[in-house]
Structure formats: structure tokens, C-alpha cells
Amino acid sequence: MDKIAVLIPCYNEEKTIYKVVTDFKAVLPDSTIYVYDNNSSDKTSELAEKAGAVVRKEYKQGKGNVIRRMFREIDAEVYIMVDGDDTYPAECAPEMVDAVINKNADMVVGDRLSSTYFQENKRPFHNFGNSIVRWSINNLFKTSIKDIMTGYRAFSYEFVKTYPVMSKGFEIETEMSIHAVDRNMQVENVIIEYRDRPDGSESKLNTYSDGIKVLLTIVKLYKNYKPFGFFTAISLVLALCSILFFIPVLSAYFKTGVVDRFPTLIVCGFVMVMAILFFAVGVLLSTLRSQDKRDFEYKLIQVDHMKKTSK
């Protein structure tokens, strides 16, 4: 088991990868640096190896697929995950490692949004999107993570070995944040200085398509992690619609003693039945989620035992 493992997922980062690897070797001399090349068509692998990194391949395209492979293959007491584009300062890594080792943090978030992100990032829709995602997650899941989509994080062994990677692409960071909050793991925020990509280095993100993916991921994860709230909200909307359309029918009946809008009455009845069913589904799934959380706590104990025996 490594003491510290620096994980760098890469796709066509030949302009910056050599500097990123050497920067982290300088600030974390006892760490092992792993670069996972995700089908790059440039010299990313050669330059990373030249800089002293352990280079491995992941052939399934997508950042989520790379991280899945990293988390499965590498054992370490502390993990640092960072992008290979040289937008995150290596100098903050020791503080993040310290939070895991000495503060028992399970996930440490490199917070760009509280420092220079909005000044350095030249893409206004990215800035707006980050703010929307942060607001959504913190309000839906009752947390205070400062930067939901940052690619600079530190993890404990327990987090890495109990985290089921489901996303395939850049929405992986959102999934990580929600998983940590839902599982009652300790999350720390460390403010970092963000810098935009250097000249010649191009972002792989698409503002609109990736933004839509992230928002859909939030909805999906809210359904999975908070089923009672999700299905109850749908139930309330359906019940309200049923009641609103039923009121005129009931009012006409009191005035004339005759129901002359039977189709509306029947539809209202079906909609109300659907509302009750959605509420029942929410209650049932919420009960299953409670059992799942208990099972997760047992799994944490097992993983902690594995960590101790592998040292």
C-alpha cells in the first residue's frame, strides 16, 4: 500500500503533464504519481513517464471510467486526485493530505470558487454553471461543500474503497460530492488558487452538453439518494392537479345536483390514485435506503479492517 498516491487522469495533455508531475513530485516527495492515459493521441504518456510517473492505460473513454480503474487498482492511505491540465496548484496538496491524515477527513475538496476561479476562468457559462450546481447540491442535500465540480480532491482509503463509480464522464465530481454527503462522511474544504489553462492547452469540456449531463445527474442522484423527497414532490404535484380540476366538478354538482363532466371526474380519480402510488413508492424506497445505509456502515468496518491488515 502506498502512503500517498497522486492520481492524474489524462487525455491529450502533452502541453502540461510534465510540469504537473514534476510539481507534485516536488511537494510530495514520498508519493507515487500515477498517470492514467485515456486514449491520448499525443505524447502524454511519454512525457509523464519521463517526468517520473507510473503510466497506465484506460481504454474506455471518459473521466468516470478512468477514475473507476484507478480506484480499483491502487491502494494507498491517502489519495490526491488532480487534473493534468496544470490549473490546480501542487502547493496545496500537503494541506489536503494533512486533512485526511490528521483530521480524519474522507474527502477534501479543493475549493476554487472561493478564490480566483471567477477571475481566471474565461468561460462565463462555466462560472454560472458551477454556481448553479453548488446551490442545487447544497440545498437539496443540506450540505456546505464550497466547490462541487472541482477536479482537485483528496480521499481516504475508506472513501475510495466504498465509493461505487457510476458516472462515465465529467459528472463524476458531482457524484462524488453527493456520495460523501449521503454516507455521512467527513468533508473538508481547502481554498486553492485556480489558474486558467496555459496557451495551447484546450479544455475537453463542452459547456452545454456537459452542463446538461451534470444537471440530469443531480436529478438522478436526488431520486436515488432521497427517494422520499423526490416521489413525495411528484405525489404533491399530481394531488394538487387532481384537486384543482375536481373543484369545478364538485361546485357544479352542489349547484345542480348533477355531474355533467364525468371524463374530468374520472381523470381526477386516476391522477389522485397515481399520487397515492407515488407517495407509497417514496415511503417504500426510503425504508430500503435506511437498510442500505446500515449495510454501508458494516462495509466501512470491513474496509477499515482491510486497511489495517494491509499496512
PDB file of C-alpha atoms in Angstrom:
ATOM      1  CA  MET A   1       0.000   0.000   0.000  1.00  0.00           C
ATOM      2  CA  ASP A   2       1.311   3.451  -0.955  1.00  0.00           C
ATOM      3  CA  LYS A   3       1.464   6.131   1.689  1.00  0.00           C
ATOM      4  CA  ILE A   4       0.239   8.788  -0.768  1.00  0.00           C
ATOM      5  CA  ALA A   5      -0.966   8.172  -4.312  1.00  0.00           C
ATOM      6  CA  VAL A   6      -1.390  11.073  -6.730  1.00  0.00           C
ATOM      7  CA  LEU A   7      -3.931  10.145  -9.397  1.00  0.00           C
ATOM      8  CA  ILE A   8      -3.890  12.073 -12.676  1.00  0.00           C
ATOM      9  CA  PRO A   9      -6.460  11.120 -15.333  1.00  0.00           C
ATOM     10  CA  CYS A  10      -5.259  12.389 -18.719  1.00  0.00           C
ATOM     11  CA  TYR A  11      -6.441  12.829 -22.266  1.00  0.00           C
ATOM     12  CA  ASN A  12      -4.177  14.760 -24.655  1.00  0.00           C
ATOM     13  CA  GLU A  13      -2.326  16.826 -22.037  1.00  0.00           C
ATOM     14  CA  GLU A  14       1.178  16.858 -23.548  1.00  0.00           C
ATOM     15  CA  LYS A  15       1.413  20.636 -23.067  1.00  0.00           C
ATOM     16  CA  THR A  16       1.125  20.412 -19.281  1.00  0.00           C
ATOM     17  CA  ILE A  17       1.582  16.873 -17.956  1.00  0.00           C
ATOM     18  CA  TYR A  18       5.364  17.031 -17.482  1.00  0.00           C
ATOM     19  CA  LYS A  19       5.032  20.143 -15.290  1.00  0.00           C
ATOM     20  CA  VAL A  20       2.130  18.696 -13.308  1.00  0.00           C
ATOM     21  CA  VAL A  21       4.055  15.517 -12.479  1.00  0.00           C
ATOM     22  CA  THR A  22       7.265  17.334 -11.514  1.00  0.00           C
ATOM     23  CA  ASP A  23       5.340  19.868  -9.399  1.00  0.00           C
ATOM     24  CA  PHE A  24       3.680  17.121  -7.360  1.00  0.00           C
ATOM     25  CA  LYS A  25       6.917  15.171  -7.011  1.00  0.00           C
ATOM     26  CA  ALA A  26       8.475  18.303  -5.525  1.00  0.00           C
ATOM     27  CA  VAL A  27       5.775  18.951  -2.896  1.00  0.00           C
ATOM     28  CA  LEU A  28       5.013  15.270  -2.131  1.00  0.00           C
ATOM     29  CA  PRO A  29       8.381  13.508  -2.495  1.00  0.00           C
ATOM     30  CA  ASP A  30       7.128  10.367  -0.705  1.00  0.00           C
ATOM     31  CA  SER A  31       4.163   9.911  -3.024  1.00  0.00           C
ATOM     32  CA  THR A  32       3.689   7.635  -6.013  1.00  0.00           C
ATOM     33  CA  ILE A  33       2.318   9.503  -9.008  1.00  0.00           C
ATOM     34  CA  TYR A  34       0.018   7.591 -11.351  1.00  0.00           C
ATOM     35  CA  VAL A  35      -0.931   8.941 -14.763  1.00  0.00           C
ATOM     36  CA  TYR A  36      -3.770   7.084 -16.472  1.00  0.00           C
ATOM     37  CA  ASP A  37      -3.800   7.804 -20.192  1.00  0.00           C
ATOM     38  CA  ASN A  38      -7.312   7.714 -21.626  1.00  0.00           C
ATOM     39  CA  ASN A  39      -6.536   7.053 -25.317  1.00  0.00           C
ATOM     40  CA  SER A  40      -4.414  10.164 -25.885  1.00  0.00           C
ATOM     41  CA  SER A  41      -3.250  10.756 -29.440  1.00  0.00           C
ATOM     42  CA  ASP A  42      -0.291  12.937 -28.407  1.00  0.00           C
ATOM     43  CA  LYS A  43       2.819  12.405 -26.260  1.00  0.00           C
ATOM     44  CA  THR A  44       1.059  12.499 -22.875  1.00  0.00           C
ATOM     45  CA  SER A  45       2.247   9.027 -21.819  1.00  0.00           C
ATOM     46  CA  GLU A  46       5.862   9.533 -22.914  1.00  0.00           C
ATOM     47  CA  LEU A  47       6.211  12.880 -21.159  1.00  0.00           C
ATOM     48  CA  ALA A  48       4.523  11.631 -17.968  1.00  0.00           C
ATOM     49  CA  GLU A  49       6.870   8.647 -17.814  1.00  0.00           C
ATOM     50  CA  LYS A  50       9.855  10.899 -18.482  1.00  0.00           C
ATOM     51  CA  ALA A  51       8.794  13.091 -15.542  1.00  0.00           C
ATOM     52  CA  GLY A  52       8.792  10.056 -13.232  1.00  0.00           C
ATOM     53  CA  ALA A  53       5.150   8.987 -13.143  1.00  0.00           C
ATOM     54  CA  VAL A  54       3.806   5.449 -13.256  1.00  0.00           C
ATOM     55  CA  VAL A  55       1.845   5.397 -16.526  1.00  0.00           C
ATOM     56  CA  ARG A  56      -1.113   3.115 -17.089  1.00  0.00           C
ATOM     57  CA  LYS A  57      -3.862   2.925 -19.705  1.00  0.00           C
ATOM     58  CA  GLU A  58      -7.641   3.059 -19.575  1.00  0.00           C
ATOM     59  CA  TYR A  59      -9.217   2.286 -22.952  1.00  0.00           C
ATOM     60  CA  LYS A  60     -12.848   3.045 -22.075  1.00  0.00           C
ATOM     61  CA  GLN A  61     -13.275   6.741 -22.860  1.00  0.00           C
ATOM     62  CA  GLY A  62     -14.472   9.096 -20.146  1.00  0.00           C
ATOM     63  CA  LYS A  63     -13.144  10.508 -16.904  1.00  0.00           C
ATOM     64  CA  GLY A  64     -15.507   8.410 -14.810  1.00  0.00           C
ATOM     65  CA  ASN A  65     -14.173   5.235 -16.422  1.00  0.00           C
ATOM     66  CA  VAL A  66     -10.594   6.308 -15.691  1.00  0.00           C
ATOM     67  CA  ILE A  67     -11.342   7.005 -12.032  1.00  0.00           C
ATOM     68  CA  ARG A  68     -13.128   3.662 -11.691  1.00  0.00           C
ATOM     69  CA  ARG A  69      -9.979   1.944 -12.918  1.00  0.00           C
ATOM     70  CA  MET A  70      -7.729   3.998 -10.610  1.00  0.00           C
ATOM     71  CA  PHE A  71      -9.798   3.324  -7.507  1.00  0.00           C
ATOM     72  CA  ARG A  72      -9.911  -0.406  -8.230  1.00  0.00           C
ATOM     73  CA  GLU A  73      -6.208  -0.858  -8.922  1.00  0.00           C
ATOM     74  CA  ILE A  74      -4.442   1.426  -6.434  1.00  0.00           C
ATOM     75  CA  ASP A  75      -4.199   1.010  -2.661  1.00  0.00           C
ATOM     76  CA  ALA A  76      -2.999   3.963  -0.610  1.00  0.00           C
ATOM     77  CA  GLU A  77      -3.569   5.587   2.761  1.00  0.00           C
ATOM     78  CA  VAL A  78      -4.245   8.947   1.097  1.00  0.00           C
ATOM     79  CA  TYR A  79      -5.233   9.694  -2.476  1.00  0.00           C
ATOM     80  CA  ILE A  80      -4.815  13.010  -4.294  1.00  0.00           C
ATOM     81  CA  MET A  81      -6.847  13.350  -7.484  1.00  0.00           C
ATOM     82  CA  VAL A  82      -5.913  16.184  -9.836  1.00  0.00           C
ATOM     83  CA  ASP A  83      -6.383  17.024 -13.495  1.00  0.00           C
ATOM     84  CA  GLY A  84      -3.420  17.013 -15.836  1.00  0.00           C
ATOM     85  CA  ASP A  85      -4.087  20.479 -17.263  1.00  0.00           C
ATOM     86  CA  ASP A  86      -1.987  22.485 -14.747  1.00  0.00           C
ATOM     87  CA  THR A  87      -4.932  24.541 -13.483  1.00  0.00           C
ATOM     88  CA  TYR A  88      -4.515  23.398  -9.864  1.00  0.00           C
ATOM     89  CA  PRO A  89      -1.518  24.319  -7.684  1.00  0.00           C
ATOM     90  CA  ALA A  90       0.505  21.408  -6.324  1.00  0.00           C
ATOM     91  CA  GLU A  91       1.476  23.539  -3.321  1.00  0.00           C
ATOM     92  CA  CYS A  92      -1.938  22.922  -1.737  1.00  0.00           C
ATOM     93  CA  ALA A  93      -1.555  19.136  -1.781  1.00  0.00           C
ATOM     94  CA  PRO A  94       0.263  18.804   1.598  1.00  0.00           C
ATOM     95  CA  GLU A  95      -2.547  20.670   3.359  1.00  0.00           C
ATOM     96  CA  MET A  96      -5.111  18.374   1.749  1.00  0.00           C
ATOM     97  CA  VAL A  97      -3.117  15.283   2.744  1.00  0.00           C
ATOM     98  CA  ASP A  98      -2.877  16.598   6.300  1.00  0.00           C
ATOM     99  CA  ALA A  99      -6.663  16.974   6.470  1.00  0.00           C
ATOM    100  CA  VAL A 100      -7.073  13.279   5.623  1.00  0.00           C
ATOM    101  CA  ILE A 101      -4.364  12.023   7.978  1.00  0.00           C
ATOM    102  CA  ASN A 102      -4.799  14.306  10.984  1.00  0.00           C
ATOM    103  CA  LYS A 103      -8.424  15.481  10.704  1.00  0.00           C
ATOM    104  CA  ASN A 104      -9.910  12.131   9.634  1.00  0.00           C
ATOM    105  CA  ALA A 105     -11.404  13.701   6.501  1.00  0.00           C
ATOM    106  CA  ASP A 106     -12.813  11.242   3.993  1.00  0.00           C
ATOM    107  CA  MET A 107     -12.905  13.779   1.182  1.00  0.00           C
ATOM    108  CA  VAL A 108     -11.080  17.100   0.900  1.00  0.00           C
ATOM    109  CA  VAL A 109     -12.410  19.499  -1.704  1.00  0.00           C
ATOM    110  CA  GLY A 110     -10.037  21.874  -3.467  1.00  0.00           C
ATOM    111  CA  ASP A 111     -12.238  24.976  -3.392  1.00  0.00           C
ATOM    112  CA  ARG A 112     -11.662  27.145  -6.483  1.00  0.00           C
ATOM    113  CA  LEU A 113     -14.844  29.177  -6.226  1.00  0.00           C
ATOM    114  CA  SER A 114     -13.800  30.977  -3.028  1.00  0.00           C
ATOM    115  CA  SER A 115     -10.577  32.272  -4.602  1.00  0.00           C
ATOM    116  CA  THR A 116      -9.624  33.091  -8.201  1.00  0.00           C
ATOM    117  CA  TYR A 117     -11.892  30.885 -10.305  1.00  0.00           C
ATOM    118  CA  PHE A 118     -14.310  33.555 -11.465  1.00  0.00           C
ATOM    119  CA  GLN A 119     -11.455  35.868 -12.441  1.00  0.00           C
ATOM    120  CA  GLU A 120      -9.264  33.255 -14.141  1.00  0.00           C
ATOM    121  CA  ASN A 121     -11.915  31.232 -15.956  1.00  0.00           C
ATOM    122  CA  LYS A 122     -12.683  32.934 -19.276  1.00  0.00           C
ATOM    123  CA  ARG A 123     -15.879  30.951 -19.902  1.00  0.00           C
ATOM    124  CA  PRO A 124     -18.816  32.815 -18.279  1.00  0.00           C
ATOM    125  CA  PHE A 125     -21.288  29.944 -18.686  1.00  0.00           C
ATOM    126  CA  HIS A 126     -18.892  27.658 -16.792  1.00  0.00           C
ATOM    127  CA  ASN A 127     -18.866  30.169 -13.946  1.00  0.00           C
ATOM    128  CA  PHE A 128     -22.662  30.382 -13.947  1.00  0.00           C
ATOM    129  CA  GLY A 129     -22.990  26.591 -14.164  1.00  0.00           C
ATOM    130  CA  ASN A 130     -20.664  25.999 -11.210  1.00  0.00           C
ATOM    131  CA  SER A 131     -22.685  28.407  -9.090  1.00  0.00           C
ATOM    132  CA  ILE A 132     -25.990  26.739 -10.060  1.00  0.00           C
ATOM    133  CA  VAL A 133     -24.675  23.250  -9.311  1.00  0.00           C
ATOM    134  CA  ARG A 134     -23.232  24.319  -5.950  1.00  0.00           C
ATOM    135  CA  TRP A 135     -26.509  25.974  -4.943  1.00  0.00           C
ATOM    136  CA  SER A 136     -28.570  22.970  -6.064  1.00  0.00           C
ATOM    137  CA  ILE A 137     -26.498  20.353  -4.253  1.00  0.00           C
ATOM    138  CA  ASN A 138     -26.132  22.315  -1.032  1.00  0.00           C
ATOM    139  CA  ASN A 139     -29.877  22.989  -0.850  1.00  0.00           C
ATOM    140  CA  LEU A 140     -31.125  19.578  -1.953  1.00  0.00           C
ATOM    141  CA  PHE A 141     -28.722  17.626   0.248  1.00  0.00           C
ATOM    142  CA  LYS A 142     -28.342  20.112   3.145  1.00  0.00           C
ATOM    143  CA  THR A 143     -24.573  20.450   2.984  1.00  0.00           C
ATOM    144  CA  SER A 144     -21.956  23.188   2.627  1.00  0.00           C
ATOM    145  CA  ILE A 145     -19.464  21.940   0.057  1.00  0.00           C
ATOM    146  CA  LYS A 146     -17.846  25.024  -1.443  1.00  0.00           C
ATOM    147  CA  ASP A 147     -16.966  23.640  -4.876  1.00  0.00           C
ATOM    148  CA  ILE A 148     -18.990  20.703  -6.185  1.00  0.00           C
ATOM    149  CA  MET A 149     -17.274  20.214  -9.546  1.00  0.00           C
ATOM    150  CA  THR A 150     -13.619  20.736  -8.701  1.00  0.00           C
ATOM    151  CA  GLY A 151     -11.209  18.158 -10.095  1.00  0.00           C
ATOM    152  CA  TYR A 152      -8.753  18.622  -7.214  1.00  0.00           C
ATOM    153  CA  ARG A 153      -9.580  16.404  -4.236  1.00  0.00           C
ATOM    154  CA  ALA A 154      -8.050  14.213  -1.569  1.00  0.00           C
ATOM    155  CA  PHE A 155      -9.610  10.978  -0.344  1.00  0.00           C
ATOM    156  CA  SER A 156      -9.216   8.482   2.443  1.00  0.00           C
ATOM    157  CA  TYR A 157      -8.768   4.772   1.765  1.00  0.00           C
ATOM    158  CA  GLU A 158     -12.255   4.186   3.206  1.00  0.00           C
ATOM    159  CA  PHE A 159     -13.859   6.580   0.726  1.00  0.00           C
ATOM    160  CA  VAL A 160     -12.121   5.145  -2.316  1.00  0.00           C
ATOM    161  CA  LYS A 161     -12.864   1.510  -1.497  1.00  0.00           C
ATOM    162  CA  THR A 162     -16.539   2.079  -0.701  1.00  0.00           C
ATOM    163  CA  TYR A 163     -17.386   4.518  -3.482  1.00  0.00           C
ATOM    164  CA  PRO A 164     -19.309   2.945  -6.401  1.00  0.00           C
ATOM    165  CA  VAL A 165     -18.337   4.857  -9.555  1.00  0.00           C
ATOM    166  CA  MET A 166     -21.448   5.059 -11.723  1.00  0.00           C
ATOM    167  CA  SER A 167     -20.823   8.071 -13.965  1.00  0.00           C
ATOM    168  CA  LYS A 168     -18.725   7.706 -17.102  1.00  0.00           C
ATOM    169  CA  GLY A 169     -17.755  11.317 -17.760  1.00  0.00           C
ATOM    170  CA  PHE A 170     -17.119  14.676 -16.129  1.00  0.00           C
ATOM    171  CA  GLU A 171     -20.234  14.447 -13.960  1.00  0.00           C
ATOM    172  CA  ILE A 172     -18.170  12.160 -11.724  1.00  0.00           C
ATOM    173  CA  GLU A 173     -17.238  15.052  -9.396  1.00  0.00           C
ATOM    174  CA  THR A 174     -20.900  15.788  -8.683  1.00  0.00           C
ATOM    175  CA  GLU A 175     -21.493  12.113  -7.925  1.00  0.00           C
ATOM    176  CA  MET A 176     -18.529  12.037  -5.516  1.00  0.00           C
ATOM    177  CA  SER A 177     -19.824  15.048  -3.594  1.00  0.00           C
ATOM    178  CA  ILE A 178     -23.322  13.631  -3.164  1.00  0.00           C
ATOM    179  CA  HIS A 179     -21.996  10.209  -2.169  1.00  0.00           C
ATOM    180  CA  ALA A 180     -19.816  11.719   0.583  1.00  0.00           C
ATOM    181  CA  VAL A 181     -22.694  13.764   1.978  1.00  0.00           C
ATOM    182  CA  ASP A 182     -25.239  10.956   1.834  1.00  0.00           C
ATOM    183  CA  ARG A 183     -22.905   8.490   3.567  1.00  0.00           C
ATOM    184  CA  ASN A 184     -22.196  10.944   6.385  1.00  0.00           C
ATOM    185  CA  MET A 185     -18.511  11.097   5.524  1.00  0.00           C
ATOM    186  CA  GLN A 186     -16.369  13.942   6.769  1.00  0.00           C
ATOM    187  CA  VAL A 187     -15.799  16.576   4.090  1.00  0.00           C
ATOM    188  CA  GLU A 188     -13.254  19.382   4.410  1.00  0.00           C
ATOM    189  CA  ASN A 189     -12.830  22.407   2.136  1.00  0.00           C
ATOM    190  CA  VAL A 190      -9.367  23.786   1.312  1.00  0.00           C
ATOM    191  CA  ILE A 191      -9.231  27.048  -0.635  1.00  0.00           C
ATOM    192  CA  ILE A 192      -6.923  26.815  -3.633  1.00  0.00           C
ATOM    193  CA  GLU A 193      -5.715  29.300  -6.218  1.00  0.00           C
ATOM    194  CA  TYR A 194      -7.124  28.417  -9.619  1.00  0.00           C
ATOM    195  CA  ARG A 195      -5.383  29.358 -12.855  1.00  0.00           C
ATOM    196  CA  ASP A 196      -6.764  29.040 -16.352  1.00  0.00           C
ATOM    197  CA  ARG A 197      -5.220  26.642 -18.834  1.00  0.00           C
ATOM    198  CA  PRO A 198      -1.941  27.802 -20.385  1.00  0.00           C
ATOM    199  CA  ASP A 199      -1.824  28.777 -24.057  1.00  0.00           C
ATOM    200  CA  GLY A 200      -2.028  25.777 -26.356  1.00  0.00           C
ATOM    201  CA  SER A 201      -3.911  23.610 -23.831  1.00  0.00           C
ATOM    202  CA  GLU A 202      -7.531  23.008 -24.765  1.00  0.00           C
ATOM    203  CA  SER A 203     -10.392  22.071 -22.467  1.00  0.00           C
ATOM    204  CA  LYS A 204     -12.224  18.801 -23.163  1.00  0.00           C
ATOM    205  CA  LEU A 205     -15.443  20.124 -21.614  1.00  0.00           C
ATOM    206  CA  ASN A 206     -18.470  21.191 -23.633  1.00  0.00           C
ATOM    207  CA  THR A 207     -20.272  23.906 -21.702  1.00  0.00           C
ATOM    208  CA  TYR A 208     -23.780  22.961 -22.769  1.00  0.00           C
ATOM    209  CA  SER A 209     -23.788  19.179 -23.241  1.00  0.00           C
ATOM    210  CA  ASP A 210     -21.680  18.514 -20.129  1.00  0.00           C
ATOM    211  CA  GLY A 211     -23.754  21.035 -18.178  1.00  0.00           C
ATOM    212  CA  ILE A 212     -26.952  19.205 -19.107  1.00  0.00           C
ATOM    213  CA  LYS A 213     -25.352  15.892 -18.099  1.00  0.00           C
ATOM    214  CA  VAL A 214     -24.440  17.312 -14.692  1.00  0.00           C
ATOM    215  CA  LEU A 215     -27.963  18.654 -14.089  1.00  0.00           C
ATOM    216  CA  LEU A 216     -29.514  15.339 -15.114  1.00  0.00           C
ATOM    217  CA  THR A 217     -27.062  13.586 -12.799  1.00  0.00           C
ATOM    218  CA  ILE A 218     -28.222  15.764  -9.899  1.00  0.00           C
ATOM    219  CA  VAL A 219     -31.857  14.821 -10.577  1.00  0.00           C
ATOM    220  CA  LYS A 220     -30.995  11.132 -10.900  1.00  0.00           C
ATOM    221  CA  LEU A 221     -28.915  11.104  -7.719  1.00  0.00           C
ATOM    222  CA  TYR A 222     -31.589  13.005  -5.798  1.00  0.00           C
ATOM    223  CA  LYS A 223     -34.067  10.310  -6.842  1.00  0.00           C
ATOM    224  CA  ASN A 224     -31.680   7.560  -5.772  1.00  0.00           C
ATOM    225  CA  TYR A 225     -30.402   9.097  -2.549  1.00  0.00           C
ATOM    226  CA  LYS A 226     -33.537  10.981  -1.438  1.00  0.00           C
ATOM    227  CA  PRO A 227     -36.416   8.872  -2.791  1.00  0.00           C
ATOM    228  CA  PHE A 228     -38.945  10.042  -0.201  1.00  0.00           C
ATOM    229  CA  GLY A 229     -38.460  13.706  -1.081  1.00  0.00           C
ATOM    230  CA  PHE A 230     -38.376  13.017  -4.831  1.00  0.00           C
ATOM    231  CA  PHE A 231     -41.501  10.870  -5.051  1.00  0.00           C
ATOM    232  CA  THR A 232     -43.400  12.915  -2.472  1.00  0.00           C
ATOM    233  CA  ALA A 233     -42.825  16.041  -4.576  1.00  0.00           C
ATOM    234  CA  ILE A 234     -44.294  14.271  -7.621  1.00  0.00           C
ATOM    235  CA  SER A 235     -47.167  12.987  -5.472  1.00  0.00           C
ATOM    236  CA  LEU A 236     -47.978  16.500  -4.240  1.00  0.00           C
ATOM    237  CA  VAL A 237     -47.985  17.918  -7.777  1.00  0.00           C
ATOM    238  CA  LEU A 238     -50.327  15.178  -9.006  1.00  0.00           C
ATOM    239  CA  ALA A 239     -52.607  15.531  -5.987  1.00  0.00           C
ATOM    240  CA  LEU A 240     -52.774  19.295  -6.439  1.00  0.00           C
ATOM    241  CA  CYS A 241     -53.658  18.944 -10.140  1.00  0.00           C
ATOM    242  CA  SER A 242     -56.368  16.421  -9.289  1.00  0.00           C
ATOM    243  CA  ILE A 243     -57.873  18.682  -6.633  1.00  0.00           C
ATOM    244  CA  LEU A 244     -57.790  21.800  -8.836  1.00  0.00           C
ATOM    245  CA  PHE A 245     -59.663  20.076 -11.672  1.00  0.00           C
ATOM    246  CA  PHE A 246     -62.063  18.368  -9.268  1.00  0.00           C
ATOM    247  CA  ILE A 247     -63.185  21.590  -7.563  1.00  0.00           C
ATOM    248  CA  PRO A 248     -65.249  22.883 -10.565  1.00  0.00           C
ATOM    249  CA  VAL A 249     -66.904  19.482 -10.930  1.00  0.00           C
ATOM    250  CA  LEU A 250     -67.812  19.426  -7.240  1.00  0.00           C
ATOM    251  CA  SER A 251     -69.020  23.041  -7.345  1.00  0.00           C
ATOM    252  CA  ALA A 252     -71.314  22.309 -10.304  1.00  0.00           C
ATOM    253  CA  TYR A 253     -72.707  19.251  -8.521  1.00  0.00           C
ATOM    254  CA  PHE A 254     -73.621  21.295  -5.425  1.00  0.00           C
ATOM    255  CA  LYS A 255     -75.424  23.823  -7.622  1.00  0.00           C
ATOM    256  CA  THR A 256     -77.303  21.452  -9.944  1.00  0.00           C
ATOM    257  CA  GLY A 257     -77.188  18.080  -8.228  1.00  0.00           C
ATOM    258  CA  VAL A 258     -75.880  16.611 -11.468  1.00  0.00           C
ATOM    259  CA  VAL A 259     -72.361  15.567 -12.510  1.00  0.00           C
ATOM    260  CA  ASP A 260     -72.086  16.687 -16.125  1.00  0.00           C
ATOM    261  CA  ARG A 261     -68.289  16.333 -16.528  1.00  0.00           C
ATOM    262  CA  PHE A 262     -67.734  12.627 -15.996  1.00  0.00           C
ATOM    263  CA  PRO A 263     -64.498  12.444 -18.082  1.00  0.00           C
ATOM    264  CA  THR A 264     -62.889  15.115 -15.885  1.00  0.00           C
ATOM    265  CA  LEU A 265     -64.079  13.337 -12.741  1.00  0.00           C
ATOM    266  CA  ILE A 266     -62.644  10.015 -13.920  1.00  0.00           C
ATOM    267  CA  VAL A 267     -59.288  11.544 -14.866  1.00  0.00           C
ATOM    268  CA  CYS A 268     -59.107  13.312 -11.484  1.00  0.00           C
ATOM    269  CA  GLY A 269     -59.680   9.986  -9.786  1.00  0.00           C
ATOM    270  CA  PHE A 270     -56.914   8.277 -11.757  1.00  0.00           C
ATOM    271  CA  VAL A 271     -54.499  11.158 -11.099  1.00  0.00           C
ATOM    272  CA  MET A 272     -55.214  11.014  -7.359  1.00  0.00           C
ATOM    273  CA  VAL A 273     -54.591   7.252  -7.368  1.00  0.00           C
ATOM    274  CA  MET A 274     -51.246   7.907  -9.108  1.00  0.00           C
ATOM    275  CA  ALA A 275     -50.399  10.488  -6.440  1.00  0.00           C
ATOM    276  CA  ILE A 276     -51.055   7.935  -3.697  1.00  0.00           C
ATOM    277  CA  LEU A 277     -48.951   5.329  -5.532  1.00  0.00           C
ATOM    278  CA  PHE A 278     -46.007   7.725  -5.927  1.00  0.00           C
ATOM    279  CA  PHE A 279     -46.172   8.537  -2.218  1.00  0.00           C
ATOM    280  CA  ALA A 280     -46.222   4.826  -1.357  1.00  0.00           C
ATOM    281  CA  VAL A 281     -43.198   4.231  -3.614  1.00  0.00           C
ATOM    282  CA  GLY A 282     -41.340   7.033  -1.828  1.00  0.00           C
ATOM    283  CA  VAL A 283     -42.069   5.504   1.580  1.00  0.00           C
ATOM    284  CA  LEU A 284     -41.004   2.021   0.426  1.00  0.00           C
ATOM    285  CA  LEU A 285     -37.750   3.203  -1.210  1.00  0.00           C
ATOM    286  CA  SER A 286     -36.944   5.360   1.807  1.00  0.00           C
ATOM    287  CA  THR A 287     -37.190   2.266   4.020  1.00  0.00           C
ATOM    288  CA  LEU A 288     -34.861   0.360   1.674  1.00  0.00           C
ATOM    289  CA  ARG A 289     -32.418   3.293   1.741  1.00  0.00           C
ATOM    290  CA  SER A 290     -32.304   3.103   5.530  1.00  0.00           C
ATOM    291  CA  GLN A 291     -31.332  -0.555   5.309  1.00  0.00           C
ATOM    292  CA  ASP A 292     -28.744   0.293   2.655  1.00  0.00           C
ATOM    293  CA  LYS A 293     -27.147   2.866   4.962  1.00  0.00           C
ATOM    294  CA  ARG A 294     -26.877   0.296   7.743  1.00  0.00           C
ATOM    295  CA  ASP A 295     -25.245  -2.157   5.341  1.00  0.00           C
ATOM    296  CA  PHE A 296     -22.808   0.560   4.267  1.00  0.00           C
ATOM    297  CA  GLU A 297     -21.688   1.100   7.855  1.00  0.00           C
ATOM    298  CA  TYR A 298     -20.855  -2.606   8.145  1.00  0.00           C
ATOM    299  CA  LYS A 299     -18.947  -2.369   4.869  1.00  0.00           C
ATOM    300  CA  LEU A 300     -16.941   0.570   6.244  1.00  0.00           C
ATOM    301  CA  ILE A 301     -15.884  -1.555   9.203  1.00  0.00           C
ATOM    302  CA  GLN A 302     -14.704  -4.294   6.840  1.00  0.00           C
ATOM    303  CA  VAL A 303     -12.759  -1.847   4.675  1.00  0.00           C
ATOM    304  CA  ASP A 304     -11.119  -0.288   7.717  1.00  0.00           C
ATOM    305  CA  HIS A 305     -10.030  -3.759   8.823  1.00  0.00           C
ATOM    306  CA  MET A 306      -8.595  -4.445   5.348  1.00  0.00           C
ATOM    307  CA  LYS A 307      -6.635  -1.193   5.541  1.00  0.00           C
ATOM    308  CA  LYS A 308      -5.105  -2.088   8.890  1.00  0.00           C
ATOM    309  CA  THR A 309      -4.111  -5.582   7.828  1.00  0.00           C
ATOM    310  CA  SER A 310      -2.540  -4.391   4.533  1.00  0.00           C
ATOM    311  CA  LYS A 311      -0.224  -1.818   6.121  1.00  0.00           C
TER     312      LYS A 311
END
